[in-house]
Short mmCIF file of C-alpha atoms in Angstrom, two decimals:
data_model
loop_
_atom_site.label_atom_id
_atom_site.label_comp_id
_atom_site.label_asym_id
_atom_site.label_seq_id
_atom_site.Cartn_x
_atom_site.Cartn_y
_atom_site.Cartn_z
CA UNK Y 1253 -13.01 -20.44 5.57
CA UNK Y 1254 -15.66 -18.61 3.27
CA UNK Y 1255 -14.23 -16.36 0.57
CA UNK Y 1256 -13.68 -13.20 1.72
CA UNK Y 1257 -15.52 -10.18 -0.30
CA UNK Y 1258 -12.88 -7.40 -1.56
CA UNK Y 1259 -13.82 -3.67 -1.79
CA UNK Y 1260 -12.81 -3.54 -5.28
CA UNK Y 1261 -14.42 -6.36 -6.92
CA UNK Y 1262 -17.27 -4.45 -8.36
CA UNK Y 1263 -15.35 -1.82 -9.72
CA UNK Y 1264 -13.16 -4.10 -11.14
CA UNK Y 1265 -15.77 -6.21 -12.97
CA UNK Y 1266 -16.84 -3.07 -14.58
CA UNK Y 1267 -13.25 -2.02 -15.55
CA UNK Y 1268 -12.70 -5.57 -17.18
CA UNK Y 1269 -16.05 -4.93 -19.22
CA UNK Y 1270 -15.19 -1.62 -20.32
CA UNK Y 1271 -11.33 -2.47 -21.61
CA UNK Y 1272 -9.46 -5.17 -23.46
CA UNK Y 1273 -6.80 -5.74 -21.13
CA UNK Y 1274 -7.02 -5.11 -17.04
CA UNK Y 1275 -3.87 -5.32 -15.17
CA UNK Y 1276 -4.58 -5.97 -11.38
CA UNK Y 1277 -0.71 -5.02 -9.46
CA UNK Y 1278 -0.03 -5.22 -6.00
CA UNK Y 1279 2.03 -6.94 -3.25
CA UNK Y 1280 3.02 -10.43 -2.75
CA UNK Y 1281 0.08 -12.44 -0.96
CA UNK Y 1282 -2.61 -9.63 -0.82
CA UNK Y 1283 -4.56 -12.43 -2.17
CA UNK Y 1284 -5.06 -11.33 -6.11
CA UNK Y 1285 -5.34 -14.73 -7.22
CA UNK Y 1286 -7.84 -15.89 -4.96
CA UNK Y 1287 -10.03 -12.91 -5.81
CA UNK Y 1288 -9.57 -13.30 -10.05
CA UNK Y 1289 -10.29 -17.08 -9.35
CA UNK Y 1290 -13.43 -16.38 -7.69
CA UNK Y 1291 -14.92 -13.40 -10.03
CA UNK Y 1292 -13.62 -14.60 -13.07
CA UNK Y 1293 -14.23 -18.69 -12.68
CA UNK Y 1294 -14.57 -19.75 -16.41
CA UNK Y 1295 -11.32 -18.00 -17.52
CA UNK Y 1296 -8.57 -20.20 -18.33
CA UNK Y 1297 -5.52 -18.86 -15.37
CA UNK Y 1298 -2.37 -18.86 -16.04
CA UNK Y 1299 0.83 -18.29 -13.83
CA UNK Y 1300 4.59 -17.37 -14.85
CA UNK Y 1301 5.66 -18.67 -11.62
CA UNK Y 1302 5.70 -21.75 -14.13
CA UNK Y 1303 9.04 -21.64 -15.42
CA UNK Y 1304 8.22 -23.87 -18.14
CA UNK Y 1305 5.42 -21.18 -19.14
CA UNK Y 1306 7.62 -17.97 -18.36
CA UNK Y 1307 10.12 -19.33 -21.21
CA UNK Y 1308 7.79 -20.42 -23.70
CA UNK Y 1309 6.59 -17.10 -23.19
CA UNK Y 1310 10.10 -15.77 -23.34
CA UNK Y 1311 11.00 -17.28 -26.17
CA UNK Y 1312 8.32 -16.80 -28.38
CA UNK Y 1313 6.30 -14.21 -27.18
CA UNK Y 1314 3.58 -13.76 -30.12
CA UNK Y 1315 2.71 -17.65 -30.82
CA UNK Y 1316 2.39 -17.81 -27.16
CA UNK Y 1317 -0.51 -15.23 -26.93
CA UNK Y 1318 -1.87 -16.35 -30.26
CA UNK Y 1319 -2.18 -19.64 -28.59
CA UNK Y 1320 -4.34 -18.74 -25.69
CA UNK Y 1321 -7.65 -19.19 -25.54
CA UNK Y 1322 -9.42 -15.78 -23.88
CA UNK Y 1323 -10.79 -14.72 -21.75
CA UNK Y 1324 -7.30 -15.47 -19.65
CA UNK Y 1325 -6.03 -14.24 -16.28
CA UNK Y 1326 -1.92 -13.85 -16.50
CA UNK Y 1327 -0.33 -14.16 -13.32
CA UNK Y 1328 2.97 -12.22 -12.66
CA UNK Y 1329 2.99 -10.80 -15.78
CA UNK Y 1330 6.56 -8.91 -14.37
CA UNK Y 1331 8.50 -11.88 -15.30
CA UNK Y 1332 7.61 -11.65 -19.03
CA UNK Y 1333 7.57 -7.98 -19.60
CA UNK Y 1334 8.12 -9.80 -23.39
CA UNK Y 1335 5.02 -10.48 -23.88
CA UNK Y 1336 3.06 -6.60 -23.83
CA UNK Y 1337 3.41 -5.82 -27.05
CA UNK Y 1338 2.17 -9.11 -28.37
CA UNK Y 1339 -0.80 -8.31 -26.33
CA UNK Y 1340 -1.03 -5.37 -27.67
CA UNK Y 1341 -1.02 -6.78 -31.22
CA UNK Y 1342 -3.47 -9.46 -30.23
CA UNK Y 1343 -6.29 -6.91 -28.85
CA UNK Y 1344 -5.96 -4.30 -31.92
CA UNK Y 1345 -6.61 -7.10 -34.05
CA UNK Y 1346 -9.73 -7.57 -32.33
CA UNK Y 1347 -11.10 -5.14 -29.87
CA UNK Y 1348 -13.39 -7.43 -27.72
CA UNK Y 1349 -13.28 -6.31 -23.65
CA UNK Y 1350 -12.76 -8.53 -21.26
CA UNK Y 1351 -9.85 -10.47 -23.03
CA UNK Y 1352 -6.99 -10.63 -20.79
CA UNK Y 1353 -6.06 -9.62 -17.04
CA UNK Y 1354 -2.93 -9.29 -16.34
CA UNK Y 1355 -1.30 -9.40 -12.44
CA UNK Y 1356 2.14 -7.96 -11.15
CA UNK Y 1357 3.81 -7.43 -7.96
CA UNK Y 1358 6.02 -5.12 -9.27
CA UNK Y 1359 4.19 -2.02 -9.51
CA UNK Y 1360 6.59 0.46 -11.22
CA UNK Y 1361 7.98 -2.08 -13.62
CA UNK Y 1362 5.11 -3.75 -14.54
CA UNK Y 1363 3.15 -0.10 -14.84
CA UNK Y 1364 6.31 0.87 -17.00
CA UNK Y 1365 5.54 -1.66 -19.62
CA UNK Y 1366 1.82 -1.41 -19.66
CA UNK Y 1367 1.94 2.59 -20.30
CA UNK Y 1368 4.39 1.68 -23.23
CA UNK Y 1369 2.72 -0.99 -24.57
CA UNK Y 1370 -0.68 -0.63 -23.92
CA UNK Y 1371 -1.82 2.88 -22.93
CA UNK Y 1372 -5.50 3.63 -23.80
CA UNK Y 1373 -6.29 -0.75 -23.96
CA UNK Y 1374 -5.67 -1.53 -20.11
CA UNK Y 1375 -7.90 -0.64 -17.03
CA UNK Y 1376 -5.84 -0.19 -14.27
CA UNK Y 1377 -6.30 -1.77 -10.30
CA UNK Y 1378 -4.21 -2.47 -7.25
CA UNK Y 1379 -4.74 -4.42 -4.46
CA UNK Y 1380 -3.55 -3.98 -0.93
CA UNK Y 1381 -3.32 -6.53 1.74
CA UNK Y 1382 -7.43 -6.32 3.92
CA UNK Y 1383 -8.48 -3.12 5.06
CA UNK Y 1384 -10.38 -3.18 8.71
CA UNK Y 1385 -13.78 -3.00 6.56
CA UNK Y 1386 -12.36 -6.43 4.63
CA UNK Y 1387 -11.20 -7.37 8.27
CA UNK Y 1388 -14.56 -7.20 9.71
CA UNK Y 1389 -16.14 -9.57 7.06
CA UNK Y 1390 -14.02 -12.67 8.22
CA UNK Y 1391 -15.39 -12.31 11.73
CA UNK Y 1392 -17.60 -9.13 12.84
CA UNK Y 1393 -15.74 -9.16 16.43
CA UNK Y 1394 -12.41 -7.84 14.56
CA UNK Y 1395 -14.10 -4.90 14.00
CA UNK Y 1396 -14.96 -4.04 17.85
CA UNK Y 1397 -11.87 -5.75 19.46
CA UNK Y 1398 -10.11 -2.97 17.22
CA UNK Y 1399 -11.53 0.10 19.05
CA UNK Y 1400 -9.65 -0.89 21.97
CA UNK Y 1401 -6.18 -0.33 21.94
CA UNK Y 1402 -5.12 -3.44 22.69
CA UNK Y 1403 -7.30 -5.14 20.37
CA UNK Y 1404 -6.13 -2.58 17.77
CA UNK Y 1405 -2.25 -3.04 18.70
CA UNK Y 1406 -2.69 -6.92 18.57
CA UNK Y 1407 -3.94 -6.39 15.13
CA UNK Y 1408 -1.21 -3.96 14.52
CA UNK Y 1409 1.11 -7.16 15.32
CA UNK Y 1410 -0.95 -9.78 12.78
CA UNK Y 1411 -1.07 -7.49 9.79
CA UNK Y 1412 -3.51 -7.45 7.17
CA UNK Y 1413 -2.35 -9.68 4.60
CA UNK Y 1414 -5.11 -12.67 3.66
CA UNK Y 1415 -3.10 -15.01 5.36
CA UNK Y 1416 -2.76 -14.68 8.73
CA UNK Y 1417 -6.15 -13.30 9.38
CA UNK Y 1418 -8.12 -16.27 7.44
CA UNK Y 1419 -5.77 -19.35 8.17
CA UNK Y 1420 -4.03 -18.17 11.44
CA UNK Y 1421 -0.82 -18.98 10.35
CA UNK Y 1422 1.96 -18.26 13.06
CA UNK Y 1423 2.81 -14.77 12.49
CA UNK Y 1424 6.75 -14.78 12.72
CA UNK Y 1425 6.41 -17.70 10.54
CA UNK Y 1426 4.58 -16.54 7.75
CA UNK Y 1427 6.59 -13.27 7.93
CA UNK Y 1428 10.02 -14.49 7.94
CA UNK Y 1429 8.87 -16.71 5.05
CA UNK Y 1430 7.59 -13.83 3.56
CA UNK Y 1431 10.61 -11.64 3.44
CA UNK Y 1432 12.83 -14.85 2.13
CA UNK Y 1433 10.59 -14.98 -0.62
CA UNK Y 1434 10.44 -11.15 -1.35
CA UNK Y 1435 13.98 -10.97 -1.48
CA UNK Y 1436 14.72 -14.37 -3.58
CA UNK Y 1437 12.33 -13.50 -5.72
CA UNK Y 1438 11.37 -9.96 -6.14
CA UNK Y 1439 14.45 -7.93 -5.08
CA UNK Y 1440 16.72 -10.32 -7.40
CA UNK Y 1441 14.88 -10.08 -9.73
CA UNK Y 1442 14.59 -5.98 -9.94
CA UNK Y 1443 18.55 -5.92 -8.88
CA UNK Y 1444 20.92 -8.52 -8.15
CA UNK Y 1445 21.99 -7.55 -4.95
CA UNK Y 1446 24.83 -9.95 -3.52
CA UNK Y 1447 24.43 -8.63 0.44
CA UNK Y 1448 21.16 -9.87 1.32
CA UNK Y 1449 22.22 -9.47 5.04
CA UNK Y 1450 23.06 -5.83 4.40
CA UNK Y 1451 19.54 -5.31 2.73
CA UNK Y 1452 18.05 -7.27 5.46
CA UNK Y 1453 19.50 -4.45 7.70
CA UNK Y 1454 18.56 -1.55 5.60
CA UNK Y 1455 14.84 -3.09 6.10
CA UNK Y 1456 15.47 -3.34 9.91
CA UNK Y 1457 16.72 0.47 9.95
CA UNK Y 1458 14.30 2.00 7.43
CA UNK Y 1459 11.33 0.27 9.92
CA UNK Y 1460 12.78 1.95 13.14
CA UNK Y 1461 12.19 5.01 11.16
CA UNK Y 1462 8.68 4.76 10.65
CA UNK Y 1463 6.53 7.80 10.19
CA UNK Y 1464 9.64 9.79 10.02
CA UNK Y 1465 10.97 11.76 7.64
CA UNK Y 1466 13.46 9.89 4.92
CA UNK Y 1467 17.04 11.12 5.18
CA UNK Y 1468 18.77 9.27 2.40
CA UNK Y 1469 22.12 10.35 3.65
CA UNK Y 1470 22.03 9.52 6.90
CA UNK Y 1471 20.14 6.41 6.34
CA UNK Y 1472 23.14 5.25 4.05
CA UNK Y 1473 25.82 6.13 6.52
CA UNK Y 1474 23.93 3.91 9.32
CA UNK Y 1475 23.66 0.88 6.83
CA UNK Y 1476 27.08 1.73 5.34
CA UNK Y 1477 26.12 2.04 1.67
CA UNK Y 1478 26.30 4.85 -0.79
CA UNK Y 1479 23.85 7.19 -1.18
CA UNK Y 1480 23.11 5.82 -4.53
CA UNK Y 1481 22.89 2.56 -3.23
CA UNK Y 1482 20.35 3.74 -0.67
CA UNK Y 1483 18.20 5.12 -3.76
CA UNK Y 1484 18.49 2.27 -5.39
CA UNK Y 1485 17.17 0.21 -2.28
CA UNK Y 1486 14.43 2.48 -1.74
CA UNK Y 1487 12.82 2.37 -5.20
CA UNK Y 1488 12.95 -1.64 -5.01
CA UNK Y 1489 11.07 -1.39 -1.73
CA UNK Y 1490 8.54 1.55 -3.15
CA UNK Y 1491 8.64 -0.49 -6.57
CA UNK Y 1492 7.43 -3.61 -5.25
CA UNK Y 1493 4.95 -2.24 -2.18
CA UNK Y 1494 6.57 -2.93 0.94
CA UNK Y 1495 7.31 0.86 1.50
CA UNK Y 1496 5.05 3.70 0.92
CA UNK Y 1497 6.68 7.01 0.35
CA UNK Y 1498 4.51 9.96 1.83
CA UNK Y 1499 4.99 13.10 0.19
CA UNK Y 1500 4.81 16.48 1.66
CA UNK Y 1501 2.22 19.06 0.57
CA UNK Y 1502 3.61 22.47 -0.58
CA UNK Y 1503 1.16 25.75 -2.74
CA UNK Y 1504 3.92 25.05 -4.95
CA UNK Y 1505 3.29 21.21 -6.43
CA UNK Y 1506 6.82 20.81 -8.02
CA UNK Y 1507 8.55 20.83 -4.56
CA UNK Y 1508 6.03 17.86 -3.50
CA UNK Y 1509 8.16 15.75 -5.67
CA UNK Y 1510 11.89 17.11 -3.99
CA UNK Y 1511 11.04 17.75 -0.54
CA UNK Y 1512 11.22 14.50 1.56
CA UNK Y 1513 9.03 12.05 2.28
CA UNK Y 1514 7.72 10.13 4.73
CA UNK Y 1515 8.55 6.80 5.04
CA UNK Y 1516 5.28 3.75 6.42
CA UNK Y 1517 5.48 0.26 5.55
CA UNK Y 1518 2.18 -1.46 3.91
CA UNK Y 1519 2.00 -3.79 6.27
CA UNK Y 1520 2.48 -3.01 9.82
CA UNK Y 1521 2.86 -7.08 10.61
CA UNK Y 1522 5.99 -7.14 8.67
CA UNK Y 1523 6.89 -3.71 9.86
CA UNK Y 1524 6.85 -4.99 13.54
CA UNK Y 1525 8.16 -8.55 12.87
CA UNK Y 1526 11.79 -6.02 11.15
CA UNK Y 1527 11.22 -4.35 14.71
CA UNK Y 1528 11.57 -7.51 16.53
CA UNK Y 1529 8.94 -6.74 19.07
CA UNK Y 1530 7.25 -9.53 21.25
CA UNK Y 1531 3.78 -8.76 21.59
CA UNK Y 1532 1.56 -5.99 21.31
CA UNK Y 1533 1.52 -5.13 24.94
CA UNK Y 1534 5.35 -4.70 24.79
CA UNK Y 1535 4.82 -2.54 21.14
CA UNK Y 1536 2.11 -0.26 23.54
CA UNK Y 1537 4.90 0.69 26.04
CA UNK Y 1538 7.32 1.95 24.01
CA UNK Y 1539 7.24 5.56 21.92
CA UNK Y 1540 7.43 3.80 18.56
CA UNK Y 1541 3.55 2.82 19.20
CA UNK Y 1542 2.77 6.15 17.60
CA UNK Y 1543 4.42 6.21 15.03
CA UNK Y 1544 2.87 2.39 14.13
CA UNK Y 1545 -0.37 3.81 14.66
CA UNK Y 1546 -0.09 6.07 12.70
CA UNK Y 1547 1.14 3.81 10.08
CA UNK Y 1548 -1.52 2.09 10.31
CA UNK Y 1549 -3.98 4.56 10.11
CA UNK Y 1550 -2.00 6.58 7.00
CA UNK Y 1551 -2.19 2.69 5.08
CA UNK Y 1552 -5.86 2.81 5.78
CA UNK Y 1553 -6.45 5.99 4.00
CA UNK Y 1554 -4.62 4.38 0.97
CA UNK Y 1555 -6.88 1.51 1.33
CA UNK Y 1556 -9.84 3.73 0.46
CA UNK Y 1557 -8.33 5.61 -1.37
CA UNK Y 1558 -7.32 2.93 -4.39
CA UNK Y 1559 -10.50 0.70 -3.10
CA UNK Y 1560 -12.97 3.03 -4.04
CA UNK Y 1561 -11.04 4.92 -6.62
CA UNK Y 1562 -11.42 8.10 -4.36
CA UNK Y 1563 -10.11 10.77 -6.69
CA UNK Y 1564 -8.46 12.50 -3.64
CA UNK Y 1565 -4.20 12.75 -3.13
CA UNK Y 1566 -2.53 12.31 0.20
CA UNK Y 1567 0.25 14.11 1.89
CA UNK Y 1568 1.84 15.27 5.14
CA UNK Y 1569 2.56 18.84 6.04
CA UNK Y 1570 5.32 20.55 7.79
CA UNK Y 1571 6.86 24.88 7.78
CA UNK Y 1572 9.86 25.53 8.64
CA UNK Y 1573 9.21 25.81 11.95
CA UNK Y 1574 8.36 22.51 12.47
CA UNK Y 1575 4.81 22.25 12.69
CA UNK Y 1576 3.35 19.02 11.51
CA UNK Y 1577 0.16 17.98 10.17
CA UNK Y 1578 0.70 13.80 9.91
CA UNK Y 1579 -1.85 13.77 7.08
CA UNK Y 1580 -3.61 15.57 4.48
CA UNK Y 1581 -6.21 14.73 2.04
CA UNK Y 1582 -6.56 16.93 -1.04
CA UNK Y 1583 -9.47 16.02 -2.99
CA UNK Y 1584 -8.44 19.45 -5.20
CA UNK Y 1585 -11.44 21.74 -4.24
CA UNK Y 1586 -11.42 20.53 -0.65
CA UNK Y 1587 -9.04 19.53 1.55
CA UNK Y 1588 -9.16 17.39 5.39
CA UNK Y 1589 -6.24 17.46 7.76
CA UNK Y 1590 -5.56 14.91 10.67
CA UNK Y 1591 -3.68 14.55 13.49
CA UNK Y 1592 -3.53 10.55 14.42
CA UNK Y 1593 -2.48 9.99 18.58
CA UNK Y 1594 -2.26 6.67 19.96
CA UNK Y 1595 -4.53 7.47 23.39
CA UNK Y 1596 -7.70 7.68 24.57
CA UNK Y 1597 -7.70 10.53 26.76
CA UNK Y 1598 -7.60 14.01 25.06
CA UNK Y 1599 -5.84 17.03 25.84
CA UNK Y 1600 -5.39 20.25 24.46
CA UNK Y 1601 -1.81 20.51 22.84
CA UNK Y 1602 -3.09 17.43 20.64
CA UNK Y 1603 -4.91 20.41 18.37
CA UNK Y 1604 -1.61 22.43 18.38
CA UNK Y 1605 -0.85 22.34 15.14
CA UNK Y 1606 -4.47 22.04 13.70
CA UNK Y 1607 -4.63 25.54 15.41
CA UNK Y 1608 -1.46 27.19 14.14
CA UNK Y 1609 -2.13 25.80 10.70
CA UNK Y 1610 -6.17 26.67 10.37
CA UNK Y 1611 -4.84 30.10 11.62
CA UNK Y 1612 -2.53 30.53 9.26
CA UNK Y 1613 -5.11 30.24 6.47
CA UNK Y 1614 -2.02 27.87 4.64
CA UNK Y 1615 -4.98 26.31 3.44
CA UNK Y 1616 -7.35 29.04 2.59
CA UNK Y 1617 -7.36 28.67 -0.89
CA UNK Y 1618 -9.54 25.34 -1.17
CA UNK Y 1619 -13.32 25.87 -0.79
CA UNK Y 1620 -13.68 23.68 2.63
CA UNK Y 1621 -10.96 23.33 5.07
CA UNK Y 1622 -11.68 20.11 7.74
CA UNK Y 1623 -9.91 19.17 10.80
CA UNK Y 1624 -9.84 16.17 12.97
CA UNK Y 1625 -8.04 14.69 15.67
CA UNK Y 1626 -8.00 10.97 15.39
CA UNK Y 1627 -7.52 9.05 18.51
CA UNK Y 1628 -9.01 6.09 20.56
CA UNK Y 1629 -11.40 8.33 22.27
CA UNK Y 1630 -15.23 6.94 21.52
CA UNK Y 1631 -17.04 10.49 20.83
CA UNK Y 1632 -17.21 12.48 18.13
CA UNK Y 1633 -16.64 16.02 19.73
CA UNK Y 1634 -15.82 19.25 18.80
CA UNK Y 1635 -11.95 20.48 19.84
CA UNK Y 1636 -11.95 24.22 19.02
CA UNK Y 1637 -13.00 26.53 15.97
CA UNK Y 1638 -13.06 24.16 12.93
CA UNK Y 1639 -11.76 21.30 14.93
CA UNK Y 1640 -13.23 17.61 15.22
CA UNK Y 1641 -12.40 14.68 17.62
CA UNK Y 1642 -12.98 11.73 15.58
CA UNK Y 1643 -12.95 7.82 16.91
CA UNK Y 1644 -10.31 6.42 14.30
CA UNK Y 1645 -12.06 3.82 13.10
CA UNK Y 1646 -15.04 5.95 12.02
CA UNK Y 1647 -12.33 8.40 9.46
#
């Protein structure tokens, strides 16, 4: 299979001329190596999966740097945290770009050590598993099969990591492998956590929850953990990208970060393989395809939104009363809401809450206010005042 073009190769080139040190973070298997490999072909690439590396490293972090001949590609820089500030030593010395890129999986921790270490020397990148645009470029029929909703919910079932898509790799399979390796290697390492089976359940729970909002107390009760265990749990997932934690949007920014979130995974393939579900035809007759959809759809936004470096935040909205807006894009002067339903046929009440809310004027104080109903429904269409029907793959 042909090497399949990223969406954020060219900025990243330009990032790695522009700074001494790039760090590139990002799940397991969204296929980081593959992509530094091919853009970056004369560097020398090294890996601390190597244990033999990762304790040289360990052990004596300065002579290990000073021995490296740059340009260099680290990979997994999280399990040598040790060796930042002898990076950091190595580039003031001698301020040349390019030098070193760095990788992680572990995007708190290793982001932790890079703002200590090496704030104002490091260009900064992440990289999720293929968007539907990066889809499209392995074989242009993904991209039509995808406007049906069968074609989109058998998607839905493969995921988007490289994987796969490229290799066709059984999908229970490669997911079940997946989460073994997560856990023996990631969530060990960020916690030693002696239940795995009881984690393995708190995954299982968290994904029936999808698109929902995150009740940390009554999600501890139903795994039978403590709340602070619960925490604990959720910043591994959120720490290491398997979760994404949607926040809600409020005039007042400071309750953004105490209100609840929402709770999507980053893939929906491992999201349904937790679920257990069969096929995507069974996953379409169920009420959980909504919220997966929208999963799906909320991941995309992220997608572009760290692809192309889109200077724009995302959030959901709810009142008191209940009335829900399942995403919002701020870009700070403007702002677009969306409603995301799983169906093809349109009706009325699916603008409900667009309505109430554009009525409201809760938004009035950005210059442009959009709204759009995303669905399965082919034509772009007007709904009401200030209200657009937009096919979902052309957000």
């Amino acid at each position: 299979m042909d090497y399949v073009v990223r969406d954020i190769e060219a900025g990243l080139k330009k990032i790695n001329s522009q700074f001494p040190v790039t760090l590139l973070t990002g799940p397991r298997q969204t296929g980081k190596s593959t992509m530094l490999k091919h853009l970056f072909p004369k560097h020398l690439y090294i890996t601390f999966d190597d244990s033999t590396l990762r304790l040289a490293a360990k052990k004596e972090p300065n002579a290990f740097i000073e021995s490296l001949k740059t340009p260099v590609v680290i990979d997994e820089i999280q399990y040598v945290p040790e060796i930042l500030p002898a990076i950091k030593m190595h580039v003031d010395q001698n301020r040349k770009n390019g030098r070193f890129i760095l990788t992680g999986s572990q995007v708190f921790n290793v982001m932790a050590g890079v703002t200590e270490s090496l704030a104002g020397r490091t260009g900064l990148f992440e990289l999720l598993p293929f968007s539907f645009g990066e889809l499209s470029r392995i074989a242009t029929e993904n991209a039509e099969k995808a406007k049906d909703i069968n074609g989109c919910f058998q998607q839905i079932m493969r995921g988007f990591y490289p994987v796969p898509n490229i290799e066709k790799t059984d999908i229970k399979a490669f997911y079940g492998a997946y989460l073994s390796l997560y856990i023996e290697r990631d969530v060990r390492q960020i916690q030693n956590i002696k239940d795995i089976s009881t984690f393995e359940v708190f995954l299982q729970i968290l994904a029936g929850r999808v698109a929902g909002l995150l009740n940390v107390a009554d999600l501890a009760q139903s795994c039978g953990i403590s709340q602070a265990t619960c925490k604990t749990w959720l910043s591994i997932l959120e720490n290491s990208r398997i979760i994404y934690l949607l926040r809600p949007w409020f005039r007042n920014t400071s309750k953004r970060l105490v209100k609840s979130p929402k709770v999507y995974f980053t893939d929906t393939g491992l999201l349904v393989y937790l679920l257990k579900y069969p096929d995507a035809k069974f996953l379409q007759s169920i009420p959980v395809m909504g919220s997966v959809f929208e999963n799906m759809l909320v991941m995309e936004f992220l997608k572009k939104k760290i692809n192309t470096r889109q200077n724009a935040d995302l959030y959901y909205y709810r009142d008191s009363n209940g009335v829900e807006i399942d995403l919002v894009v701020d870009n700070g002067h403007s702002v677009s809401l969306y409603e995301i339903k799983a169906a093809k046929t349109l009706r009325s009440e699916m603008t409900k809450a667009l309505t109430l809310v554009d009525s409201a004027g809760i938004f009035k104080s950005y210059s442009t206010v959009k709204n759009y109903l995303l669905s399965f429904n082919e034509n772009r269409l007007p709904l009401g005042k200030n209200i657009t029907a937009v096919p979902w793959w052309e957000a």
